[in-house]
Amino acid sequence: MTTDIKRTTEKHLMVFSGRAHPALAEEVAELLGTPLVGTSAYDFANGETYVRYEESVRGSDAFVIQSHTAPINDWIMEHLIMVDALKRASAKRITVVMPFWGYSRQDKKHRGREPISARLVADLFKTAGADRIISVDLHADQLQGYFDGPVDHLMALPILTDYIKEKYGDQELAVVSPDAGRIKVAERWAARLGGVPLAFIHKTRRIDVANEVVANRVVGDIKGKICVLTDDMIDTGGTIVKAAEALMNDGAAGVIICATHAILSDPAVDRLKNSPAVEVIVTNTLPVPQEKQFDKLTTLSIAPMLARAIREVFEDGSVTSMFDGHA
């Protein structure tokens, strides 16, 4: 007679969504072929958030999707509370899916007595009970090391470049990085677009005023070329629009602006509308409300990539294989 009990447990995928960007989570769940888990979420009169799941999550492989959009502190707090609820309800593994990592620009100290808030966000999720993080186009690669656990860094590059190749592939292109710091990413773009030339904008930034650029100078030959100006995010649009203007002044045939995260804080929409760019291409890592849509704006869905990454993690496959070995 044996004295142990054996049970082969089946893995059980469950997908959860916060209230920040439900449309994206619904698209991801649909692609995975599983409904979103029913969730009660509301705010108390004093602003505190309440979350409860409508079914048992015990033993599940849980994926909690929330985009850190405005009001960013509210949605990060809700995300943390959702993770805590899963931990206390005995989910087996909790993966935080944050297409946009809130506070990611505060990834180092520029001056004394500043916080490193991106690290704090990572620590909060670890404390709440997260085992793993999936995010898209981190502002800086070192964010992967801020979280004590696996971080899957997805790249919107294939989605954006495939669209550009299809629409503008017959024209003479150049890839332009809006600053010297993102030149490595721009190199990948140039390679993916068939080895097109590369340029960057040398810019001077005021450290005493947020979001303000002083001067732009184009480094590289872009005369007569359609310039693909690429960045990880567009917030107020000041940097990217000034870069587009500098390119046109330097003799570019046209400018296409590409960014993964469309934060679009005021006055970004007006700036982009009135910019010399022929098209502004973004993904839906963040929701773009109706009032922020404009004729030049094209939004591509990141949902197929998130769904594939979730499936690879769930099935113990390889996320890196999605990006030709780049992590």
Short mmCIF file of C-alpha atoms in Angstrom, two decimals, residues 41-154:
data_model
loop_
_atom_site.label_atom_id
_atom_site.label_comp_id
_atom_site.label_asym_id
_atom_site.label_seq_id
_atom_site.Cartn_x
_atom_site.Cartn_y
_atom_site.Cartn_z
CA ALA A 41 -14.15 46.22 -10.06
CA TYR A 42 -15.28 49.58 -8.76
CA ASP A 43 -14.12 52.59 -6.76
CA PHE A 44 -15.34 53.52 -3.30
CA ALA A 45 -16.46 57.08 -2.58
CA ASN A 46 -12.98 58.04 -1.31
CA GLY A 47 -11.29 56.70 -4.47
CA GLU A 48 -10.14 53.32 -3.13
CA THR A 49 -10.32 50.47 -5.67
CA TYR A 50 -12.12 47.16 -5.08
CA VAL A 51 -11.58 44.02 -7.18
CA ARG A 52 -13.09 40.54 -6.92
CA TYR A 53 -13.03 37.65 -9.41
CA GLU A 54 -16.34 35.96 -10.21
CA GLU A 55 -14.91 32.41 -10.39
CA SER A 56 -12.25 30.26 -8.76
CA VAL A 57 -8.67 30.97 -9.89
CA ARG A 58 -7.01 28.31 -7.71
CA GLY A 59 -4.08 26.61 -9.45
CA SER A 60 -4.40 28.75 -12.57
CA ASP A 61 -1.70 30.19 -14.82
CA ALA A 62 -2.98 33.77 -14.58
CA PHE A 63 -2.24 36.58 -17.05
CA VAL A 64 -3.36 40.03 -15.85
CA ILE A 65 -3.54 42.64 -18.62
CA GLN A 66 -3.52 46.35 -17.79
CA SER A 67 -2.15 49.29 -19.77
CA HIS A 68 -0.72 52.07 -17.63
CA THR A 69 -2.56 54.95 -19.26
CA ALA A 70 -3.85 58.20 -17.72
CA PRO A 71 -4.81 58.49 -14.86
CA ILE A 72 -1.72 56.32 -14.52
CA ASN A 73 -1.56 56.02 -10.71
CA ASP A 74 -5.15 54.73 -10.53
CA TRP A 75 -4.53 52.02 -13.12
CA ILE A 76 -1.21 50.88 -11.62
CA MET A 77 -2.91 50.59 -8.22
CA GLU A 78 -5.78 48.58 -9.73
CA HIS A 79 -3.22 46.31 -11.45
CA LEU A 80 -1.44 45.71 -8.14
CA ILE A 81 -4.72 44.97 -6.36
CA MET A 82 -5.67 42.46 -9.09
CA VAL A 83 -2.34 40.66 -8.60
CA ASP A 84 -2.84 40.60 -4.82
CA ALA A 85 -6.34 39.16 -5.25
CA LEU A 86 -4.93 36.37 -7.44
CA LYS A 87 -2.14 35.58 -4.97
CA ARG A 88 -4.61 35.33 -2.08
CA ALA A 89 -6.95 33.17 -4.18
CA SER A 90 -4.11 30.64 -4.80
CA ALA A 91 -3.32 31.25 -8.47
CA LYS A 92 -0.34 29.03 -9.31
CA ARG A 93 1.60 31.55 -11.40
CA ILE A 94 0.85 35.23 -11.96
CA THR A 95 2.11 37.01 -15.08
CA VAL A 96 1.66 40.77 -15.24
CA VAL A 97 1.03 41.91 -18.82
CA MET A 98 1.72 45.62 -19.02
CA PRO A 99 2.02 46.66 -22.67
CA PHE A 100 3.23 50.05 -21.41
CA TRP A 101 5.33 50.03 -18.20
CA GLY A 102 4.28 53.06 -16.15
CA TYR A 103 7.09 55.34 -14.91
CA SER A 104 9.53 53.69 -17.35
CA ARG A 105 11.17 57.02 -18.20
CA GLN A 106 12.26 57.43 -14.58
CA ASP A 107 14.81 54.63 -14.99
CA LYS A 108 17.89 56.42 -13.61
CA LYS A 109 18.91 59.49 -11.62
CA HIS A 110 19.62 62.46 -13.87
CA ARG A 111 20.29 64.69 -10.87
CA GLY A 112 20.78 64.21 -7.13
CA ARG A 113 17.84 63.47 -4.82
CA GLU A 114 15.68 61.97 -7.58
CA PRO A 115 13.82 58.64 -7.32
CA ILE A 116 14.20 55.68 -9.67
CA SER A 117 10.46 55.18 -10.00
CA ALA A 118 10.61 52.48 -12.71
CA ARG A 119 12.42 50.25 -10.20
CA LEU A 120 9.82 51.06 -7.54
CA VAL A 121 7.01 49.93 -9.88
CA ALA A 122 8.85 46.62 -10.47
CA ASP A 123 9.28 46.13 -6.70
CA LEU A 124 5.59 46.85 -6.09
CA PHE A 125 4.53 44.14 -8.54
CA LYS A 126 6.96 41.66 -6.98
CA THR A 127 5.59 42.45 -3.52
CA ALA A 128 2.00 42.10 -4.77
CA GLY A 129 2.80 38.57 -5.95
CA ALA A 130 3.80 38.76 -9.64
CA ASP A 131 6.03 35.93 -10.88
CA ARG A 132 6.68 37.33 -14.34
CA ILE A 133 6.25 40.46 -16.45
CA ILE A 134 5.44 40.81 -20.15
CA SER A 135 5.92 44.31 -21.58
CA VAL A 136 6.32 45.94 -25.01
CA ASP A 137 9.16 48.23 -26.12
CA LEU A 138 10.64 49.23 -22.79
CA HIS A 139 12.01 52.76 -22.63
CA ALA A 140 15.37 51.31 -21.60
CA ASP A 141 16.57 47.69 -21.80
CA GLN A 142 17.84 47.73 -18.21
CA LEU A 143 14.24 47.74 -16.94
CA GLN A 144 14.36 43.97 -17.46
CA GLY A 145 16.79 43.81 -14.54
CA TYR A 146 14.61 45.87 -12.20
CA PHE A 147 12.17 42.99 -11.65
CA ASP A 148 13.41 39.97 -9.71
CA GLY A 149 12.00 37.35 -12.07
CA PRO A 150 11.55 36.71 -15.79
CA VAL A 151 10.72 39.74 -17.95
CA ASP A 152 9.61 39.15 -21.54
CA HIS A 153 10.46 42.22 -23.59
CA LEU A 154 8.31 42.23 -26.72
#
